[in-house]
Amino acid sequence: MRPQILLFGDSITQQSFRSGGWGAAVADIYSRKVDVVLRGYGGYNTRWALFLLHHIFPLVSATPPVAVTIFFGANDAALLGGTGKKQHVPVNEYKENLRRIVQHIKNLSRNTLVVLLTPPPIDQQGRREFARSQYGDKASESPDRTNEVTGAYAEECVNLAKELGLPSINLWSKMQETEGWQKKFLSDGLHLTPEGNAVVSQEVIKIFDEAGFSDLPYDFPQHSEIDGENPEKAFLQQCAAV
Amino acid sequence: MRPQILLFGDSITQQSFRSGGWGAAVADIYSRKVDVVLRGYGGYNTRWALFLLHHIFPLVSATPPVAVTIFFGANDAALLGGTGKKQHVPVNEYKENLRRIVQHIKNLSRNTLVVLLTPPPIDQQGRREFARSQYGDKASESPDRTNEVTGAYAEECVNLAKELGLPSINLWSKMQETEGWQKKFLSDGLHLTPEGNAVVSQEVIKIFDEAGFSDLPYDFPQHSEIDGENPEKAFLQQCAAV
């Protein structure tokens, strides 16, 4: 009944309803207007995401989402020589997988607003500290990700958005503009702190507001519009269309 | 496709996806298993909620929610002599309205788990301070709500749950067991702080877990189950049933 925004991505999407999370912030700001549907899959890369496409976006869907955020790349960019090698996807394949995801969604509905998000930057020192906190002396000495390699994935994500005429959010660049981004925005060198989540929600909401989402109607009357003596009036007026 | 939990209530439900909010915490803990649908209506009492019943819970719904939280009473308990008098609903009518909401949902599906939540306690001093911060000298001197009156609504909510054999959460009592509940759990004498939200999410999740929700299956394979060389295997196994 209500329009839906679907958040499709990896752990940074899956965790986006934790305290201070960007997904919950989007759900909060459009509450009573839009439903936010969480489809985040921790550890997933774009290659595995393709297996989910027809399940998450069935072609027979009666009401396609008004918007979809596609937020992959943090795992695709895992290094072949590191602990996340299973997750690695070559950068060219990453770009083509993203293209297939976008095309599938656009086949459902040309009107769905598709927003591409790049992976956030990597704080390699933060990754090392995190690995040591988890595995002590057994922590691998070789990095699982580097900021430079992740930057190449971010670049291809933005390039694809330009090719396809889609809005994109270059988190990799954006976050690095702030002094101390390593600890301010990242909790373990990769995942987001509440401040890092706020960067994402601000950028996402900016794009959604430009598309007019804040002007969408409330589903039911605001309580200030309800006459205490004659409440049915407000509901008859507004619910007739629902 | 996924089971749904629907949160139906007033502003304390509507605001439950703010940072630290109880609704987002429920969505987070069951992510990849259940979708949490937010149906919170700021300022609403149970009398007005009845107008929404057939829209929010259509009788022809193919898949009724696995669980519904019903969380009203904070506005029903507004005093006739205060600024919220329009919202006031007599306590007996409140109980009967709640009964109608439950019966409607149970008519959809006997198997839907319905959980009743009482309104939280009222900190009258906090309400006064909030009114002065908003309206200065023009703030009304008469209270909009009292803790005692709200307690009578909480009692009827719990009585109804017992009559109908439903689980309930007596937030009014529970919160007052903690020293300093007035400022610890309430931000303006009525709405919840992050700590107050945590009380709600813990109690709600306890009931849902007892009903087996944490044992619900993940919608798609965990990334640890995916063979990097042969990813389709995990998806063929798990997605066949989806």
GROMACS .gro file of C-alpha atoms in nm:
model
  484
    1MET     CA    1   0.000   0.000   0.000
    2ARG     CA    2   0.279   0.240   0.097
    3PRO     CA    3   0.572   0.313  -0.134
    4GLN     CA    4   0.883   0.111  -0.047
    5ILE     CA    5   1.251   0.199  -0.037
    6LEU     CA    6   1.468  -0.111  -0.052
    7LEU     CA    7   1.822  -0.113   0.087
    8PHE     CA    8   2.031  -0.379  -0.092
    9GLY     CA    9   2.387  -0.439   0.015
   10ASP     CA   10   2.638  -0.616   0.238
   11SER     CA   11   2.701  -0.594   0.613
   12ILE     CA   12   2.710  -0.214   0.604
   13THR     CA   13   2.348  -0.232   0.494
   14GLN     CA   14   2.259  -0.528   0.719
   15GLN     CA   15   2.385  -0.338   1.025
   16SER     CA   16   2.212  -0.015   0.924
   17PHE     CA   17   1.932  -0.059   1.182
   18ARG     CA   18   2.171  -0.072   1.477
   19SER     CA   19   2.168   0.227   1.713
   20GLY     CA   20   2.259   0.533   1.507
   21GLY     CA   21   2.234   0.333   1.184
   22TRP     CA   22   2.173   0.496   0.847
   23GLY     CA   23   1.890   0.265   0.740
   24ALA     CA   24   1.688   0.334   1.055
   25ALA     CA   25   1.747   0.707   1.005
   26VAL     CA   26   1.596   0.682   0.655
   27ALA     CA   27   1.301   0.482   0.794
   28ASP     CA   28   1.253   0.742   1.066
   29ILE     CA   29   1.257   1.047   0.842
   30TYR     CA   30   1.001   0.903   0.600
   31SER     CA   31   0.787   0.735   0.867
   32ARG     CA   32   0.415   0.745   0.782
   33LYS     CA   33   0.512   0.795   0.417
   34VAL     CA   34   0.740   0.516   0.300
   35ASP     CA   35   0.835   0.168   0.422
   36VAL     CA   36   1.206   0.093   0.430
   37VAL     CA   37   1.285  -0.270   0.350
   38LEU     CA   38   1.617  -0.404   0.474
   39ARG     CA   39   1.797  -0.644   0.242
   40GLY     CA   40   2.154  -0.640   0.370
   41TYR     CA   41   2.369  -0.954   0.349
   42GLY     CA   42   2.682  -0.955   0.563
   43GLY     CA   43   2.991  -1.080   0.380
   44TYR     CA   44   2.827  -1.075   0.036
   45ASN     CA   45   2.996  -0.952  -0.278
   46THR     CA   46   2.822  -0.858  -0.604
   47ARG     CA   47   2.879  -1.205  -0.750
   48TRP     CA   48   2.673  -1.366  -0.474
   49ALA     CA   49   2.422  -1.080  -0.477
   50LEU     CA   50   2.326  -1.183  -0.831
   51PHE     CA   51   2.185  -1.510  -0.695
   52LEU     CA   52   1.935  -1.308  -0.488
   53LEU     CA   53   1.814  -1.072  -0.762
   54HIS     CA   54   1.507  -1.265  -0.875
   55HIS     CA   55   1.409  -1.342  -0.517
   56ILE     CA   56   1.441  -0.986  -0.386
   57PHE     CA   57   1.315  -0.817  -0.701
   58PRO     CA   58   1.067  -1.063  -0.856
   59LEU     CA   59   0.970  -0.961  -1.208
   60VAL     CA   60   0.602  -1.024  -1.133
   61SER     CA   61   0.603  -0.782  -0.839
   62ALA     CA   62   0.284  -0.574  -0.838
   63THR     CA   63   0.446  -0.271  -0.682
   64PRO     CA   64   0.817  -0.222  -0.744
   65PRO     CA   65   1.004  -0.009  -0.489
   66VAL     CA   66   1.015   0.367  -0.547
   67ALA     CA   67   1.387   0.358  -0.469
   68VAL     CA   68   1.669   0.110  -0.420
   69THR     CA   69   2.012   0.174  -0.271
   70ILE     CA   70   2.282  -0.060  -0.402
   71PHE     CA   71   2.574  -0.066  -0.164
   72PHE     CA   72   2.835  -0.331  -0.245
   73GLY     CA   73   3.208  -0.336  -0.301
   74ALA     CA   74   3.359  -0.360   0.047
   75ASN     CA   75   3.384  -0.739   0.008
   76ASP     CA   76   3.450  -0.747  -0.367
   77ALA     CA   77   3.761  -0.542  -0.286
   78ALA     CA   78   3.897  -0.798  -0.037
   79LEU     CA   79   4.251  -0.892  -0.143
   80LEU     CA   80   4.328  -1.228  -0.300
   81GLY     CA   81   4.619  -1.267  -0.057
   82GLY     CA   82   4.418  -1.193   0.260
   83THR     CA   83   4.171  -1.362   0.492
   84GLY     CA   84   3.879  -1.242   0.277
   85LYS     CA   85   4.011  -1.393  -0.048
   86LYS     CA   86   3.693  -1.600  -0.091
   87GLN     CA   87   3.501  -1.273  -0.120
   88HIS     CA   88   3.727  -1.114  -0.381
   89VAL     CA   89   3.572  -1.018  -0.714
   90PRO     CA   90   3.788  -0.853  -0.984
   91VAL     CA   91   3.706  -0.486  -1.027
   92ASN     CA   92   3.581  -0.522  -1.384
   93GLU     CA   93   3.348  -0.802  -1.284
   94TYR     CA   94   3.230  -0.590  -0.988
   95LYS     CA   95   3.130  -0.315  -1.229
   96GLU     CA   96   2.949  -0.556  -1.462
   97ASN     CA   97   2.770  -0.724  -1.171
   98LEU     CA   98   2.650  -0.383  -1.051
   99ARG     CA   99   2.531  -0.311  -1.405
  100ARG     CA  100   2.330  -0.636  -1.408
  101ILE     CA  101   2.172  -0.549  -1.072
  102VAL     CA  102   2.072  -0.203  -1.198
  103GLN     CA  103   1.937  -0.340  -1.527
  104HIS     CA  104   1.730  -0.601  -1.344
  105ILE     CA  105   1.572  -0.336  -1.123
  106LYS     CA  106   1.513  -0.100  -1.416
  107ASN     CA  107   1.345  -0.387  -1.602
  108LEU     CA  108   1.098  -0.405  -1.316
  109SER     CA  109   1.024  -0.037  -1.338
  110ARG     CA  110   1.188   0.250  -1.524
  111ASN     CA  111   1.062   0.482  -1.250
  112THR     CA  112   1.246   0.321  -0.961
  113LEU     CA  113   1.516   0.558  -0.837
  114VAL     CA  114   1.839   0.357  -0.817
  115VAL     CA  115   2.121   0.500  -0.607
  116LEU     CA  116   2.472   0.353  -0.616
  117LEU     CA  117   2.693   0.380  -0.308
  118THR     CA  118   3.066   0.316  -0.318
  119PRO     CA  119   3.234   0.125  -0.036
  120PRO     CA  120   3.370   0.346   0.244
  121PRO     CA  121   3.746   0.398   0.269
  122ILE     CA  122   3.963   0.144   0.452
  123ASP     CA  123   4.172   0.224   0.758
  124GLN     CA  124   4.438  -0.044   0.737
  125GLN     CA  125   4.568   0.026   1.085
  126GLY     CA  126   4.212  -0.011   1.216
  127ARG     CA  127   4.181  -0.344   1.033
  128ARG     CA  128   4.507  -0.467   1.193
  129GLU     CA  129   4.395  -0.358   1.541
  130PHE     CA  130   4.062  -0.529   1.489
  131ALA     CA  131   4.225  -0.854   1.370
  132ARG     CA  132   4.455  -0.854   1.676
  133SER     CA  133   4.159  -0.792   1.910
  134GLN     CA  134   3.987  -1.094   1.756
  135TYR     CA  135   4.271  -1.339   1.700
  136GLY     CA  136   4.562  -1.213   1.910
  137ASP     CA  137   4.899  -1.342   1.791
  138LYS     CA  138   4.722  -1.561   1.538
  139ALA     CA  139   4.598  -1.256   1.347
  140SER     CA  140   4.716  -1.255   0.988
  141GLU     CA  141   4.998  -1.013   0.911
  142SER     CA  142   4.882  -0.953   0.554
  143PRO     CA  143   4.606  -0.695   0.514
  144ASP     CA  144   4.261  -0.817   0.411
  145ARG     CA  145   4.188  -0.490   0.230
  146THR     CA  146   4.377  -0.175   0.134
  147ASN     CA  147   4.240   0.174   0.094
  148GLU     CA  148   4.397   0.208  -0.249
  149VAL     CA  149   4.239  -0.108  -0.391
  150THR     CA  150   3.898  -0.022  -0.243
  151GLY     CA  151   3.936   0.321  -0.405
  152ALA     CA  152   3.958   0.155  -0.747
  153TYR     CA  153   3.624  -0.018  -0.683
  154ALA     CA  154   3.471   0.312  -0.567
  155GLU     CA  155   3.588   0.473  -0.891
  156GLU     CA  156   3.425   0.207  -1.107
  157CYS     CA  157   3.104   0.235  -0.909
  158VAL     CA  158   3.090   0.609  -0.975
  159ASN     CA  159   3.186   0.557  -1.341
  160LEU     CA  160   2.900   0.315  -1.387
  161ALA     CA  161   2.655   0.559  -1.225
  162LYS     CA  162   2.769   0.825  -1.474
  163GLU     CA  163   2.736   0.587  -1.769
  164LEU     CA  164   2.383   0.494  -1.664
  165GLY     CA  165   2.277   0.843  -1.554
  166LEU     CA  166   2.215   0.737  -1.193
  167PRO     CA  167   2.282   0.930  -0.874
  168SER     CA  168   2.576   0.797  -0.674
  169ILE     CA  169   2.743   0.861  -0.341
  170ASN     CA  170   3.120   0.839  -0.334
  171LEU     CA  171   3.167   0.753   0.031
  172TRP     CA  172   3.528   0.657  -0.029
  173SER     CA  173   3.612   1.017  -0.130
  174LYS     CA  174   3.359   1.195   0.086
  175MET     CA  175   3.470   1.041   0.414
  176GLN     CA  176   3.837   1.107   0.348
  177GLU     CA  177   3.766   1.480   0.327
  178THR     CA  178   3.722   1.484   0.706
  179GLU     CA  179   4.029   1.497   0.931
  180GLY     CA  180   4.052   1.182   1.143
  181TRP     CA  181   3.807   0.990   0.924
  182GLN     CA  182   3.982   0.665   1.017
  183LYS     CA  183   3.847   0.653   1.372
  184LYS     CA  184   3.564   0.906   1.340
  185PHE     CA  185   3.373   0.717   1.071
  186LEU     CA  186   3.502   0.357   1.097
  187SER     CA  187   3.471   0.125   1.398
  188ASP     CA  188   3.708  -0.152   1.280
  189GLY     CA  189   3.867   0.008   0.978
  190LEU     CA  190   3.574  -0.097   0.757
  191HIS     CA  191   3.230  -0.082   0.927
  192LEU     CA  192   3.066   0.245   1.027
  193THR     CA  193   3.049   0.429   1.358
  194PRO     CA  194   2.730   0.628   1.433
  195GLU     CA  195   2.911   0.932   1.281
  196GLY     CA  196   2.995   0.729   0.971
  197ASN     CA  197   2.633   0.616   0.951
  198ALA     CA  198   2.526   0.981   0.971
  199VAL     CA  199   2.736   1.063   0.662
  200VAL     CA  200   2.553   0.790   0.471
  201SER     CA  201   2.203   0.885   0.588
  202GLN     CA  202   2.261   1.254   0.511
  203GLU     CA  203   2.378   1.179   0.158
  204VAL     CA  204   2.102   0.926   0.090
  205ILE     CA  205   1.829   1.154   0.228
  206LYS     CA  206   1.965   1.445   0.020
  207ILE     CA  207   1.914   1.242  -0.299
  208PHE     CA  208   1.572   1.116  -0.189
  209ASP     CA  209   1.457   1.467  -0.096
  210GLU     CA  210   1.572   1.599  -0.435
  211ALA     CA  211   1.351   1.329  -0.585
  212GLY     CA  212   1.058   1.467  -0.383
  213PHE     CA  213   1.026   1.195  -0.121
  214SER     CA  214   0.978   1.442   0.166
  215ASP     CA  215   0.674   1.577  -0.021
  216LEU     CA  216   0.507   1.236  -0.032
  217PRO     CA  217   0.173   1.236   0.150
  218TYR     CA  218   0.124   1.097   0.499
  219ASP     CA  219  -0.071   0.772   0.489
  220PHE     CA  220  -0.333   0.895   0.738
  221PRO     CA  221  -0.433   1.227   0.894
  222GLN     CA  222  -0.192   1.404   1.128
  223HIS     CA  223  -0.349   1.417   1.474
  224SER     CA  224  -0.366   1.797   1.451
  225GLU     CA  225  -0.610   1.756   1.159
  226ILE     CA  226  -0.847   1.537   1.358
  227ASP     CA  227  -1.153   1.703   1.512
  228GLY     CA  228  -1.200   1.544   1.854
  229GLU     CA  229  -1.579   1.584   1.832
  230ASN     CA  230  -1.603   1.455   1.478
  231PRO     CA  231  -1.298   1.239   1.406
  232GLU     CA  232  -1.452   1.040   1.121
  233LYS     CA  233  -1.440   1.349   0.901
  234ALA     CA  234  -1.061   1.355   0.870
  235PHE     CA  235  -1.051   0.982   0.804
  236LEU     CA  236  -1.328   0.985   0.547
  237GLN     CA  237  -1.148   1.257   0.355
  238GLN     CA  238  -0.803   1.103   0.361
  239CYS     CA  239  -0.875   0.732   0.364
  240ALA     CA  240  -1.105   0.740   0.064
  241ALA     CA  241  -0.795   0.739  -0.157
  242VAL     CA  242  -0.602   0.478   0.041
  243MET     CA  243   0.798  -1.346   0.123
  244ARG     CA  244   0.952  -1.290   0.466
  245PRO     CA  245   0.746  -1.304   0.784
  246GLN     CA  246   0.645  -0.961   0.909
  247ILE     CA  247   0.625  -0.809   1.255
  248LEU     CA  248   0.399  -0.505   1.260
  249LEU     CA  249   0.440  -0.232   1.523
  250PHE     CA  250   0.107  -0.051   1.574
  251GLY     CA  251   0.088   0.241   1.813
  252ASP     CA  252   0.123   0.614   1.880
  253SER     CA  253   0.428   0.842   1.878
  254ILE     CA  254   0.626   0.604   2.099
  255THR     CA  255   0.599   0.357   1.813
  256GLN     CA  256   0.638   0.619   1.537
  257GLN     CA  257   0.965   0.738   1.694
  258SER     CA  258   1.096   0.386   1.749
  259PHE     CA  259   1.338   0.405   1.454
  260ARG     CA  260   1.522   0.706   1.590
  261SER     CA  261   1.878   0.650   1.714
  262GLY     CA  262   1.859   0.392   1.993
  263GLY     CA  263   1.492   0.325   1.916
  264TRP     CA  264   1.319   0.001   2.017
  265GLY     CA  265   1.164  -0.067   1.675
  266ALA     CA  266   1.499  -0.045   1.496
  267ALA     CA  267   1.650  -0.276   1.761
  268VAL     CA  268   1.382  -0.536   1.684
  269ALA     CA  269   1.445  -0.495   1.310
  270ASP     CA  270   1.819  -0.534   1.368
  271ILE     CA  271   1.802  -0.848   1.581
  272TYR     CA  272   1.579  -1.032   1.333
  273SER     CA  273   1.746  -0.893   1.021
  274ARG     CA  274   1.759  -1.151   0.738
  275LYS     CA  275   1.470  -1.334   0.908
  276VAL     CA  276   1.176  -1.099   0.959
  277ASP     CA  277   1.064  -0.761   0.821
  278VAL     CA  278   0.957  -0.506   1.079
  279VAL     CA  279   0.676  -0.281   0.954
  280LEU     CA  280   0.636   0.054   1.129
  281ARG     CA  281   0.279   0.173   1.181
  282GLY     CA  282   0.315   0.438   1.450
  283TYR     CA  283   0.083   0.741   1.453
  284GLY     CA  284   0.193   1.031   1.671
  285GLY     CA  285  -0.087   1.176   1.885
  286TYR     CA  286  -0.331   0.893   1.814
  287ASN     CA  287  -0.553   0.732   2.075
  288THR     CA  288  -0.731   0.396   2.040
  289ARG     CA  289  -1.053   0.565   1.919
  290TRP     CA  290  -0.873   0.706   1.616
  291ALA     CA  291  -0.669   0.387   1.571
  292LEU     CA  292  -0.993   0.202   1.497
  293PHE     CA  293  -1.033   0.404   1.177
  294LEU     CA  294  -0.704   0.255   1.051
  295LEU     CA  295  -0.773  -0.110   1.130
  296HIS     CA  296  -0.909  -0.220   0.793
  297HIS     CA  297  -0.640  -0.027   0.609
  298ILE     CA  298  -0.345  -0.157   0.810
  299PHE     CA  299  -0.483  -0.510   0.856
  300PRO     CA  300  -0.695  -0.578   0.546
  301LEU     CA  301  -0.903  -0.891   0.586
  302VAL     CA  302  -0.803  -1.014   0.240
  303SER     CA  303  -0.433  -1.001   0.323
  304ALA     CA  304  -0.254  -1.302   0.179
  305THR     CA  305   0.005  -1.317   0.453
  306PRO     CA  306  -0.092  -1.178   0.792
  307PRO     CA  307   0.193  -1.066   1.017
  308VAL     CA  308   0.350  -1.327   1.245
  309ALA     CA  309   0.333  -1.076   1.528
  310VAL     CA  310   0.181  -0.737   1.611
  311THR     CA  311   0.267  -0.507   1.899
  312ILE     CA  312  -0.022  -0.286   2.011
  313PHE     CA  313   0.109   0.011   2.204
  314PHE     CA  314  -0.155   0.274   2.283
  315GLY     CA  315  -0.277   0.451   2.594
  316ALA     CA  316  -0.038   0.742   2.643
  317ASN     CA  317  -0.282   0.970   2.458
  318ASP     CA  318  -0.605   0.803   2.573
  319ALA     CA  319  -0.490   0.891   2.927
  320ALA     CA  320  -0.453   1.264   2.850
  321LEU     CA  321  -0.663   1.457   3.105
  322LEU     CA  322  -0.990   1.622   3.008
  323GLY     CA  323  -0.872   1.940   3.180
  324GLY     CA  324  -0.534   1.961   3.003
  325THR     CA  325  -0.388   2.060   2.669
  326GLY     CA  326  -0.439   1.708   2.535
  327LYS     CA  327  -0.811   1.691   2.615
  328LYS     CA  328  -0.895   1.622   2.248
  329GLN     CA  329  -0.700   1.298   2.279
  330HIS     CA  330  -0.872   1.177   2.596
  331VAL     CA  331  -1.059   0.847   2.580
  332PRO     CA  332  -1.231   0.710   2.894
  333VAL     CA  333  -1.047   0.412   3.040
  334ASN     CA  334  -1.334   0.167   2.980
  335GLU     CA  335  -1.358   0.271   2.618
  336TYR     CA  336  -0.978   0.239   2.589
  337LYS     CA  337  -1.002  -0.122   2.703
  338GLU     CA  338  -1.288  -0.200   2.463
  339ASN     CA  339  -1.108  -0.032   2.173
  340LEU     CA  340  -0.800  -0.243   2.245
  341ARG     CA  341  -1.024  -0.550   2.248
  342ARG     CA  342  -1.163  -0.460   1.906
  343ILE     CA  343  -0.811  -0.413   1.768
  344VAL     CA  344  -0.704  -0.753   1.901
  345GLN     CA  345  -1.020  -0.924   1.772
  346HIS     CA  346  -0.973  -0.774   1.427
  347ILE     CA  347  -0.616  -0.904   1.408
  348LYS     CA  348  -0.712  -1.245   1.544
  349ASN     CA  349  -0.988  -1.262   1.280
  350LEU     CA  350  -0.715  -1.228   1.019
  351SER     CA  351  -0.515  -1.510   1.166
  352ARG     CA  352  -0.544  -1.701   1.492
  353ASN     CA  353  -0.170  -1.765   1.471
  354THR     CA  354  -0.058  -1.402   1.479
  355LEU     CA  355   0.119  -1.333   1.808
  356VAL     CA  356  -0.041  -1.019   1.955
  357VAL     CA  357   0.152  -0.838   2.229
  358LEU     CA  358  -0.008  -0.558   2.432
  359LEU     CA  359   0.212  -0.283   2.574
  360THR     CA  360   0.094  -0.043   2.842
  361PRO     CA  361   0.186   0.323   2.824
  362PRO     CA  362   0.506   0.415   3.009
  363PRO     CA  363   0.480   0.603   3.339
  364ILE     CA  364   0.445   0.982   3.342
  365ASP     CA  365   0.696   1.216   3.504
  366GLN     CA  366   0.477   1.518   3.576
  367GLN     CA  367   0.775   1.738   3.660
  368GLY     CA  368   0.931   1.640   3.327
  369ARG     CA  369   0.606   1.730   3.149
  370ARG     CA  370   0.604   2.074   3.317
  371GLU     CA  371   0.969   2.138   3.227
  372PHE     CA  372   0.900   2.034   2.868
  373ALA     CA  373   0.594   2.261   2.842
  374ARG     CA  374   0.796   2.557   2.976
  375SER     CA  375   1.081   2.486   2.731
  376GLN     CA  376   0.826   2.496   2.449
  377TYR     CA  377   0.588   2.774   2.553
  378GLY     CA  378   0.770   2.970   2.826
  379ASP     CA  379   0.534   3.168   3.048
  380LYS     CA  380   0.244   3.070   2.826
  381ALA     CA  381   0.282   2.705   2.927
  382SER     CA  382  -0.034   2.568   3.084
  383GLU     CA  383  -0.020   2.526   3.462
  384SER     CA  384  -0.256   2.229   3.465
  385PRO     CA  385  -0.092   1.893   3.390
  386ASP     CA  386  -0.174   1.722   3.058
  387ARG     CA  387  -0.127   1.378   3.212
  388THR     CA  388  -0.071   1.231   3.557
  389ASN     CA  389   0.114   0.916   3.648
  390GLU     CA  390  -0.176   0.789   3.853
  391VAL     CA  391  -0.433   0.821   3.574
  392THR     CA  392  -0.197   0.664   3.318
  393GLY     CA  393  -0.149   0.380   3.568
  394ALA     CA  394  -0.523   0.305   3.553
  395TYR     CA  395  -0.497   0.266   3.173
  396ALA     CA  396  -0.193   0.041   3.213
  397GLU     CA  397  -0.388  -0.177   3.453
  398GLU     CA  398  -0.678  -0.220   3.210
  399CYS     CA  399  -0.438  -0.302   2.929
  400VAL     CA  400  -0.284  -0.581   3.140
  401ASN     CA  401  -0.629  -0.699   3.253
  402LEU     CA  402  -0.739  -0.730   2.892
  403ALA     CA  403  -0.427  -0.927   2.802
  404LYS     CA  404  -0.504  -1.169   3.087
  405GLU     CA  405  -0.868  -1.201   2.977
  406LEU     CA  406  -0.764  -1.279   2.621
  407GLY     CA  407  -0.462  -1.493   2.709
  408LEU     CA  408  -0.215  -1.260   2.538
  409PRO     CA  409   0.137  -1.166   2.643
  410SER     CA  410   0.166  -0.811   2.774
  411ILE     CA  411   0.439  -0.575   2.886
  412ASN     CA  412   0.356  -0.351   3.180
  413LEU     CA  413   0.597  -0.068   3.106
  414TRP     CA  414   0.422   0.155   3.358
  415SER     CA  415   0.520  -0.080   3.644
  416LYS     CA  416   0.845  -0.210   3.499
  417MET     CA  417   1.004   0.130   3.446
  418GLN     CA  418   0.912   0.253   3.794
  419GLU     CA  419   1.113  -0.033   3.948
  420THR     CA  420   1.432   0.153   3.848
  421GLU     CA  421   1.561   0.436   4.067
  422GLY     CA  422   1.556   0.763   3.875
  423TRP     CA  423   1.322   0.629   3.604
  424GLN     CA  424   1.184   0.981   3.550
  425LYS     CA  425   1.495   1.111   3.373
  426LYS     CA  426   1.662   0.781   3.289
  427PHE     CA  427   1.381   0.645   3.075
  428LEU     CA  428   1.179   0.956   2.975
  429SER     CA  429   1.302   1.251   2.769
  430ASP     CA  430   1.008   1.487   2.828
  431GLY     CA  431   0.816   1.307   3.099
  432LEU     CA  432   0.641   1.089   2.838
  433HIS     CA  433   0.856   0.987   2.540
  434LEU     CA  434   1.148   0.749   2.571
  435THR     CA  435   1.522   0.808   2.601
  436PRO     CA  436   1.755   0.550   2.441
  437GLU     CA  437   1.762   0.375   2.783
  438GLY     CA  438   1.381   0.376   2.792
  439ASN     CA  439   1.377   0.237   2.439
  440ALA     CA  440   1.615  -0.039   2.551
  441VAL     CA  441   1.366  -0.147   2.820
  442VAL     CA  442   1.098  -0.182   2.552
  443SER     CA  443   1.316  -0.369   2.302
  444GLN     CA  444   1.444  -0.610   2.568
  445GLU     CA  445   1.091  -0.697   2.681
  446VAL     CA  446   0.955  -0.727   2.328
  447ILE     CA  447   1.246  -0.942   2.210
  448LYS     CA  448   1.209  -1.165   2.518
  449ILE     CA  449   0.850  -1.243   2.418
  450PHE     CA  450   0.938  -1.291   2.052
  451ASP     CA  451   1.228  -1.521   2.139
  452GLU     CA  452   1.003  -1.729   2.364
  453ALA     CA  453   0.778  -1.765   2.059
  454GLY     CA  454   1.076  -1.899   1.863
  455PHE     CA  455   1.148  -1.600   1.641
  456SER     CA  456   1.525  -1.621   1.691
  457ASP     CA  457   1.509  -1.975   1.551
  458LEU     CA  458   1.346  -1.860   1.227
  459PRO     CA  459   1.563  -1.942   0.926
  460TYR     CA  460   1.779  -1.688   0.748
  461ASP     CA  461   1.634  -1.596   0.411
  462PHE     CA  462   1.955  -1.676   0.223
  463PRO     CA  463   2.285  -1.852   0.300
  464GLN     CA  464   2.522  -1.702   0.554
  465HIS     CA  465   2.841  -1.602   0.374
  466SER     CA  466   3.036  -1.863   0.576
  467GLU     CA  467   2.826  -2.132   0.405
  468ILE     CA  468   2.915  -2.015   0.055
  469ASP     CA  469   3.191  -2.201  -0.127
  470GLY     CA  470   3.392  -1.937  -0.312
  471GLU     CA  471   3.472  -2.181  -0.595
  472ASN     CA  472   3.118  -2.311  -0.625
  473PRO     CA  473   2.879  -2.048  -0.485
  474GLU     CA  474   2.569  -2.168  -0.668
  475LYS     CA  475   2.560  -2.479  -0.451
  476ALA     CA  476   2.460  -2.290  -0.133
  477PHE     CA  477   2.200  -2.088  -0.321
  478LEU     CA  478   2.046  -2.385  -0.499
  479GLN     CA  479   2.005  -2.563  -0.167
  480GLN     CA  480   1.854  -2.275   0.027
  481CYS     CA  481   1.667  -2.081  -0.240
  482ALA     CA  482   1.475  -2.381  -0.369
  483ALA     CA  483   1.234  -2.336  -0.080
  484VAL     CA  484   1.213  -1.957  -0.099
   0.00000   0.00000   0.00000
